[in-house]
């Protein structure tokens, strides 16, 4: 049994929706749309799904009270954040009210708009011709169930096509309706600002290890993800690093109808949204133009030099900054499990462990300074690094997180586990010194299968009170509970670090 709904108007396109069990659209003609409006767009985009949209839209006003329809707005805008004022007509009264309509996305939502209203049910014969037409009132339209009251009877899930008249208050695309009371006819510009979810950005770093192995080339890209359902043409884009406090609101996504649970906006993650296709990634036209930076309060702003089309359901990549050569300091690091006076920590130094070998990580650091080719504030993001083999072929070496780094800050990067360096560790001795103190003697053997000597920094943390009693390599305090030793290991050889520590 099938039911169709046909919304018709004289000399207007038709929308046909087929309902069978559950509602689903099978054919939908394009609704007539007004010509695209030339508007000036500015986007201030924050991390974590948060954006301020500012637009300047030309409007043709008539004398008297009227509604101005603003289409091409985000499906996820917060109606409570909308701000409106005239850009070039200070004598005009401010808009008196505004309303936001998400529009209807499918036949099920459209049918619900006609509940309690008169419709027509059209039936067809076996040849596809109209056999009869009957008027009635749409009483139920939910979960694929349709009920029409006609005369003194109810028609439950009737076969045929439901025909309903178009209505000016039913829209199929999201839009803001602005109430205006104008004393004169005028062509003016309306400033429209609002906050929206569905538009966010993140920083990605791409680095290449230079042949000298003591420097990298570095690029920082901004990846803008647009899930708003709207396209922002030729937009001036400013990216903000940092997280301002945001007002508490219900975690209800207007476009997808998620639950009404109270949460702060900064705690809200992505909800149901379009899937991004790998081919829908757009890059900036000119990679050589970096973003302009400035400090805004305690946040950092990156103004993209060229306007960009921020297209819906796409990821847009824009270059923020680049440097052809950044000096680095390489380091091999072996981090040990923390030690305490409790005996259970000894297990992590026992050869009975499932994998007794410890890893040595390859790391490097650089300084965010002008003399080292940088100096601009670096936003948090992911760093991916590449290198070249003897043939010149590019190879992926690893990845790491980069935290917000102001000017002259040190950036530490841990990339991967070294292939030909590893450690073996054990508790060589453990005895009580007094009622509260245990002395543990630790041996850490660093193995080097490289054809050259390597310096490995061994990092050891302690729980509780501690004091190094003896050691064969001099330590350096990293902080109040951590020490470091730099162990030089000859090529194709091994070296043992031995120390005793009093723990209480």
XYZ file of N, CA and C in Angstrom, residues 19 39 64 76 209 233 405 457:
24
model
N 5.248 7.702 0.089
C 5.298 7.135 1.436
C 4.931 5.668 1.351
N 26.979 39.233 -1.249
C 27.107 39.639 0.136
C 28.567 39.570 0.576
N 6.519 50.659 4.867
C 5.628 49.922 5.739
C 6.273 48.693 6.365
N 23.003 25.266 11.535
C 23.308 25.042 12.944
C 23.535 26.345 13.699
N 62.618 16.415 6.877
C 63.970 16.386 7.416
C 64.953 16.660 6.285
N 30.697 32.302 0.248
C 31.539 32.652 -0.902
C 32.458 33.829 -0.616
N 52.480 27.389 20.942
C 53.852 27.825 21.209
C 54.007 29.301 20.876
N 69.277 9.626 26.159
C 68.862 10.243 27.412
C 67.896 9.303 28.123
